[in-house]
Amino acid sequence: MKYLYFLSLLLCATPSLAEDSLVFTCERSENNYIETYQLNIMAASKNQKAKVFVDGRDLDRASELGRQTIRSVLISEFTVLISVEAQFPPENYDGVQYGTGSVITVIAINRPTGQMRKAETVKGGILSATLGEGTKTYQEQCTAITKP
């Protein structure tokens, strides 16, 4: 149900042309592990598709290990919405054959509060076998870095 909420936000948001780039410092915590990272979001322009970077690494990438694509980035006054799709080829690990897999990620950041909600849907592949198939939601906290 939460996934449908994120999807409706993604479909109903209106992009803002006033800001084309945002930078956040985000913190993810799970059990006793805390990770801090920088999230740089660039809206699409006439000449370039939307881009998302985590600690300087472009999330739009492809290799023999799979393909990850930023599907859309919408920036409004109160919300940032990001849609990411990843595809993984079949693989053999420790003598076990895993089929193709995919992960669809929808991220919503509430700009006034910095609260990030992430919904990831895993289907097939080694990730399904290790993490479980289906949709999981996560919450993280982000702080906008203001531009000088």
Backbone as CSV, one residue per row, in Angstrom:
resi,resn,N_x,N_y,N_z,CA_x,CA_y,CA_z,C_x,C_y,C_z
1,MET,0.814,-1.181,0.000,0.000,0.000,0.000,0.867,1.258,0.000
2,LYS,1.963,1.238,0.795,2.859,2.389,0.821,3.486,2.610,-0.545
3,TYR,3.762,1.520,-1.277,4.355,1.638,-2.611,3.415,2.402,-3.530
4,LEU,2.108,2.134,-3.425,1.134,2.837,-4.248,1.104,4.317,-3.912
5,TYR,1.303,4.672,-2.637,1.356,6.069,-2.234,2.527,6.768,-2.923
6,PHE,3.713,6.132,-2.901,4.882,6.710,-3.553,4.655,6.846,-5.051
7,LEU,4.038,5.828,-5.647,3.777,5.864,-7.073,2.815,6.994,-7.424
8,SER,1.784,7.212,-6.607,0.849,8.302,-6.874,1.539,9.648,-6.737
9,LEU,2.452,9.781,-5.772,3.227,11.022,-5.660,4.052,11.252,-6.916
10,LEU,4.655,10.183,-7.411,5.490,10.280,-8.591,4.688,10.706,-9.810
11,LEU,3.491,10.178,-9.959,2.674,10.484,-11.124,1.999,11.844,-11.033
12,CYS,1.753,12.348,-9.829,0.999,13.587,-9.666,1.884,14.810,-9.431
13,ALA,3.159,14.631,-9.229,4.032,15.769,-8.941,4.228,16.620,-10.182
14,THR,4.390,17.889,-9.947,4.699,18.788,-11.053,6.125,19.268,-10.862
15,PRO,6.954,19.137,-11.868,8.348,19.511,-11.710,8.520,21.019,-11.615
16,SER,9.525,21.419,-10.861,9.857,22.832,-10.742,11.075,23.113,-11.594
17,LEU,10.991,24.111,-12.405,12.128,24.466,-13.236,13.049,25.454,-12.536
18,ALA,12.634,25.951,-11.362,13.423,26.942,-10.650,14.722,26.350,-10.110
19,GLU,14.680,25.109,-9.656,15.880,24.478,-9.124,16.202,23.255,-9.962
20,ASP,17.407,23.208,-10.468,17.765,22.062,-11.297,18.750,21.130,-10.614
21,SER,19.250,21.506,-9.422,20.199,20.663,-8.718,20.042,20.850,-7.213
22,LEU,20.022,19.734,-6.489,19.934,19.752,-5.033,20.993,18.819,-4.470
23,VAL,21.522,19.172,-3.299,22.500,18.324,-2.623,22.028,18.117,-1.188
24,PHE,22.031,16.857,-0.763,21.628,16.495,0.592,22.727,15.664,1.236
25,THR,22.861,15.782,2.549,23.626,14.828,3.340,22.585,13.947,4.016
26,CYS,22.678,12.644,3.774,21.665,11.709,4.283,22.298,10.703,5.227
27,GLU,21.499,10.218,6.159,21.969,9.225,7.122,21.028,8.032,7.115
28,ARG,21.622,6.874,6.905,20.897,5.609,6.901,21.372,4.815,8.123
29,SER,20.430,4.268,8.864,20.826,3.452,10.026,20.025,2.159,10.039
30,GLU,20.730,1.100,10.367,20.116,-0.219,10.467,20.843,-0.981,11.564
31,ASN,20.096,-1.434,12.554,20.671,-2.083,13.733,21.714,-1.151,14.344
32,ASN,22.970,-1.580,14.455,24.023,-0.737,15.029,24.877,-0.053,13.970
33,TYR,24.461,-0.151,12.708,25.235,0.403,11.598,24.637,1.742,11.164
34,ILE,25.474,2.773,11.070,25.047,4.090,10.597,25.949,4.498,9.447
35,GLU,25.332,4.904,8.336,26.080,5.349,7.157,25.621,6.754,6.785
36,THR,26.572,7.633,6.552,26.279,8.985,6.095,26.805,9.117,4.676
37,TYR,25.996,9.679,3.793,26.401,9.830,2.402,25.834,11.120,1.831
38,GLN,26.413,11.560,0.722,25.936,12.765,0.046,25.138,12.369,-1.187
39,LEU,23.955,12.952,-1.333,23.045,12.681,-2.436,22.916,13.955,-3.261
40,ASN,23.323,13.878,-4.537,23.251,15.015,-5.453,22.229,14.683,-6.517
41,ILE,21.221,15.529,-6.658,20.108,15.277,-7.570,20.056,16.398,-8.596
42,MET,20.051,16.020,-9.872,19.985,16.998,-10.953,18.774,16.686,-11.829
43,ALA,17.880,17.652,-11.949,16.698,17.476,-12.788,17.117,17.451,-14.253
44,ALA,16.268,16.891,-15.085,16.535,16.847,-16.527,16.484,18.256,-17.113
45,SER,17.261,18.453,-18.161,17.233,19.711,-18.908,16.934,19.372,-20.364
46,LYS,16.920,20.358,-21.196,16.676,20.104,-22.619,17.770,19.242,-23.227
47,ASN,18.986,19.365,-22.698,20.144,18.687,-23.283,20.608,17.448,-22.532
48,GLN,20.103,17.216,-21.306,20.607,16.099,-20.512,19.483,15.490,-19.679
49,LYS,19.517,14.169,-19.538,18.531,13.487,-18.707,18.845,13.717,-17.232
50,ALA,17.884,13.433,-16.383,18.059,13.595,-14.943,19.197,12.700,-14.454
51,LYS,19.924,13.171,-13.440,21.048,12.422,-12.884,20.948,12.398,-11.372
52,VAL,21.418,11.303,-10.773,21.494,11.174,-9.330,22.865,10.588,-9.000
53,PHE,23.539,11.208,-8.026,24.869,10.773,-7.604,24.846,10.488,-6.102
54,VAL,25.470,9.391,-5.690,25.667,9.074,-4.277,27.166,9.084,-4.030
55,ASP,27.607,9.983,-3.154,29.035,10.166,-2.876,29.839,10.304,-4.169
56,GLY,29.292,11.048,-5.134,29.983,11.306,-6.396,29.835,10.218,-7.441
57,ARG,29.238,9.074,-7.104,29.058,7.977,-8.062,27.733,8.132,-8.790
58,ASP,27.783,8.139,-10.109,26.593,8.244,-10.937,25.783,6.957,-10.809
59,LEU,24.500,7.078,-10.456,23.670,5.880,-10.316,23.167,5.356,-11.653
60,ASP,23.332,6.121,-12.704,22.969,5.691,-14.057,24.187,4.959,-14.627
61,ARG,24.176,3.635,-14.599,25.368,2.888,-15.016,25.000,1.539,-15.593
62,ALA,25.910,1.018,-16.417,25.717,-0.299,-17.015,27.066,-1.000,-17.124
63,SER,27.063,-2.310,-16.894,28.265,-3.130,-17.041,27.807,-4.566,-17.249
64,GLU,28.763,-5.491,-17.288,28.407,-6.907,-17.430,27.671,-7.425,-16.197
65,LEU,27.706,-6.666,-15.093,27.024,-7.066,-13.859,25.569,-6.617,-13.813
66,GLY,25.173,-5.773,-14.773,23.787,-5.316,-14.796,23.675,-3.884,-15.274
67,ARG,22.445,-3.378,-15.206,22.173,-2.027,-15.679,21.266,-1.341,-14.669
68,GLN,21.601,-0.103,-14.325,20.766,0.703,-13.442,20.477,2.014,-14.150
69,THR,19.198,2.404,-14.177,18.782,3.579,-14.925,17.944,4.494,-14.051
70,ILE,18.260,5.780,-14.071,17.413,6.778,-13.423,16.260,7.024,-14.380
71,ARG,15.058,6.641,-13.986,13.891,6.777,-14.855,13.346,8.199,-14.838
72,SER,13.255,8.797,-13.656,12.748,10.168,-13.585,13.160,10.830,-12.286
73,VAL,13.254,12.147,-12.354,13.503,12.984,-11.189,12.543,14.159,-11.291
74,LEU,11.754,14.351,-10.257,10.835,15.478,-10.199,11.148,16.278,-8.943
75,ILE,11.346,17.566,-9.099,11.653,18.443,-7.976,10.548,19.483,-7.882
76,SER,9.861,19.503,-6.738,8.854,20.535,-6.499,9.280,21.316,-5.261
77,GLU,8.485,22.269,-4.872,8.814,23.106,-3.721,8.935,22.292,-2.437
78,PHE,8.102,21.257,-2.298,8.068,20.499,-1.052,8.574,19.062,-1.155
79,THR,8.723,18.553,-2.368,9.046,17.135,-2.528,10.046,16.914,-3.650
80,VAL,10.897,15.916,-3.460,11.769,15.408,-4.517,11.377,13.955,-4.722
81,LEU,11.096,13.581,-5.969,10.738,12.208,-6.291,11.737,11.646,-7.297
82,ILE,12.218,10.431,-7.026,13.206,9.780,-7.882,12.733,8.360,-8.152
83,SER,12.815,7.954,-9.414,12.474,6.589,-9.798,13.694,5.950,-10.444
84,VAL,14.085,4.770,-9.940,15.283,4.064,-10.413,14.896,2.627,-10.748
85,GLU,15.448,2.118,-11.860,15.215,0.726,-12.242,16.563,0.043,-12.442
86,ALA,16.713,-1.149,-11.866,17.942,-1.928,-12.019,17.592,-3.324,-12.537
87,GLN,18.388,-3.815,-13.479,18.218,-5.154,-14.058,19.537,-5.915,-13.893
88,PHE,19.442,-7.184,-13.503,20.619,-8.011,-13.291,20.520,-9.279,-14.121
89,PRO,21.614,-9.690,-14.786,21.582,-10.920,-15.589,21.614,-12.154,-14.689
90,PRO,21.337,-13.329,-15.247,21.455,-14.569,-14.469,22.897,-14.730,-13.991
91,GLU,23.062,-15.382,-12.851,24.410,-15.609,-12.346,24.487,-16.908,-11.573
92,ASN,25.710,-17.421,-11.479,25.989,-18.638,-10.753,26.893,-18.267,-9.587
93,TYR,26.445,-18.561,-8.367,27.235,-18.237,-7.183,27.269,-19.452,-6.268
94,ASP,28.465,-19.894,-5.924,28.658,-21.067,-5.062,27.901,-22.289,-5.572
95,GLY,27.905,-22.460,-6.901,27.267,-23.615,-7.507,25.752,-23.521,-7.630
96,VAL,25.174,-22.392,-7.252,23.724,-22.202,-7.354,23.452,-21.233,-8.498
97,GLN,22.549,-21.624,-9.383,22.189,-20.779,-10.526,20.988,-19.902,-10.154
98,TYR,21.151,-18.587,-10.340,20.079,-17.627,-10.089,19.657,-17.012,-11.417
99,GLY,18.376,-16.782,-11.588,17.853,-16.193,-12.810,18.038,-14.681,-12.833
100,THR,17.484,-14.045,-13.856,17.559,-12.592,-13.953,16.782,-11.976,-12.792
101,GLY,17.168,-10.765,-12.440,16.508,-10.074,-11.339,16.337,-8.605,-11.642
102,SER,15.466,-7.979,-10.890,15.262,-6.541,-11.048,14.914,-5.916,-9.702
103,VAL,15.207,-4.625,-9.612,14.838,-3.835,-8.444,14.288,-2.509,-8.958
104,ILE,13.073,-2.182,-8.539,12.470,-0.895,-8.837,12.481,-0.102,-7.535
105,THR,13.064,1.090,-7.564,13.162,1.924,-6.372,12.448,3.247,-6.613
106,VAL,11.606,3.622,-5.667,10.936,4.920,-5.696,11.323,5.642,-4.416
107,ILE,11.889,6.850,-4.566,12.381,7.631,-3.431,11.589,8.927,-3.364
108,ALA,11.117,9.276,-2.168,10.432,10.547,-1.943,11.126,11.259,-0.791
109,ILE,11.546,12.499,-1.027,12.175,13.301,0.018,11.270,14.493,0.307
110,ASN,10.869,14.627,1.554,10.112,15.782,2.005,11.136,16.892,2.257
111,ARG,11.148,17.900,1.415,12.178,18.927,1.503,12.154,19.721,2.805
112,PRO,10.976,20.133,3.335,10.996,20.886,4.597,11.519,20.085,5.791
113,THR,11.202,18.786,5.862,11.620,17.986,7.023,12.890,17.176,6.768
114,GLY,13.232,16.944,5.495,14.385,16.127,5.157,14.123,14.635,5.249
115,GLN,12.911,14.248,5.552,12.601,12.829,5.674,12.554,12.173,4.294
116,MET,13.316,11.091,4.144,13.345,10.319,2.901,12.623,9.005,3.136
117,ARG,11.741,8.672,2.209,11.088,7.369,2.220,11.446,6.672,0.922
118,LYS,11.854,5.434,1.062,12.309,4.665,-0.088,11.533,3.353,-0.131
119,ALA,10.986,3.037,-1.306,10.303,1.752,-1.508,11.067,0.993,-2.585
120,GLU,11.525,-0.218,-2.257,12.266,-1.049,-3.200,11.494,-2.347,-3.438
121,THR,11.265,-2.638,-4.716,10.586,-3.873,-5.082,11.590,-4.786,-5.778
122,VAL,11.886,-5.921,-5.154,12.852,-6.897,-5.664,12.080,-8.038,-6.316
123,LYS,12.515,-8.401,-7.546,11.915,-9.543,-8.251,13.029,-10.403,-8.819
124,GLY,13.041,-11.661,-8.443,13.978,-12.627,-9.015,15.436,-12.376,-8.666
125,GLY,16.287,-13.209,-9.251,17.731,-13.071,-9.096,18.242,-13.414,-7.717
126,ILE,19.538,-13.194,-7.528,20.188,-13.512,-6.255,19.671,-12.612,-5.134
127,LEU,19.289,-11.372,-5.455,18.764,-10.488,-4.420,17.454,-11.009,-3.847
128,SER,16.623,-11.572,-4.684,15.366,-12.146,-4.215,15.636,-13.313,-3.274
129,ALA,16.652,-14.115,-3.602,16.991,-15.271,-2.773,17.601,-14.857,-1.436
130,THR,18.356,-13.744,-1.413,19.034,-13.333,-0.180,18.237,-12.317,0.633
131,LEU,17.580,-11.367,-0.040,16.831,-10.319,0.666,15.343,-10.616,0.771
132,GLY,14.867,-11.491,-0.100,13.436,-11.782,-0.148,12.779,-11.003,-1.268
133,GLU,11.816,-11.617,-1.909,11.118,-10.975,-3.018,9.979,-10.127,-2.474
134,GLY,9.715,-9.015,-3.142,8.609,-8.153,-2.744,9.078,-6.734,-2.487
135,THR,8.186,-5.947,-1.899,8.453,-4.532,-1.657,8.776,-4.294,-0.194
136,LYS,9.853,-3.564,0.030,10.254,-3.174,1.379,10.369,-1.647,1.392
137,THR,10.007,-1.045,2.501,10.121,0.405,2.618,11.142,0.747,3.693
138,TYR,11.835,1.845,3.465,12.865,2.315,4.374,12.658,3.799,4.615
139,GLN,13.188,4.260,5.727,13.130,5.679,6.031,14.519,6.145,6.423
140,GLU,14.920,7.294,5.901,16.214,7.886,6.215,16.015,9.369,6.482
141,GLN,17.020,10.007,7.032,16.949,11.430,7.304,18.000,12.166,6.499
142,CYS,17.586,13.226,5.826,18.491,14.013,4.993,18.454,15.487,5.409
143,THR,19.565,16.167,5.159,19.668,17.595,5.404,20.153,18.251,4.120
144,ALA,19.434,19.269,3.672,19.828,19.960,2.440,21.097,20.766,2.691
145,ILE,21.975,20.722,1.729,23.182,21.543,1.767,22.886,22.774,0.926
146,THR,22.938,23.933,1.527,22.616,25.147,0.794,23.788,25.567,-0.060
147,LYS,23.454,26.098,-1.224,24.480,26.560,-2.143,24.958,27.943,-1.744
148,PRO,26.254,28.206,-1.872,26.778,29.534,-1.491,26.282,30.625,-2.415
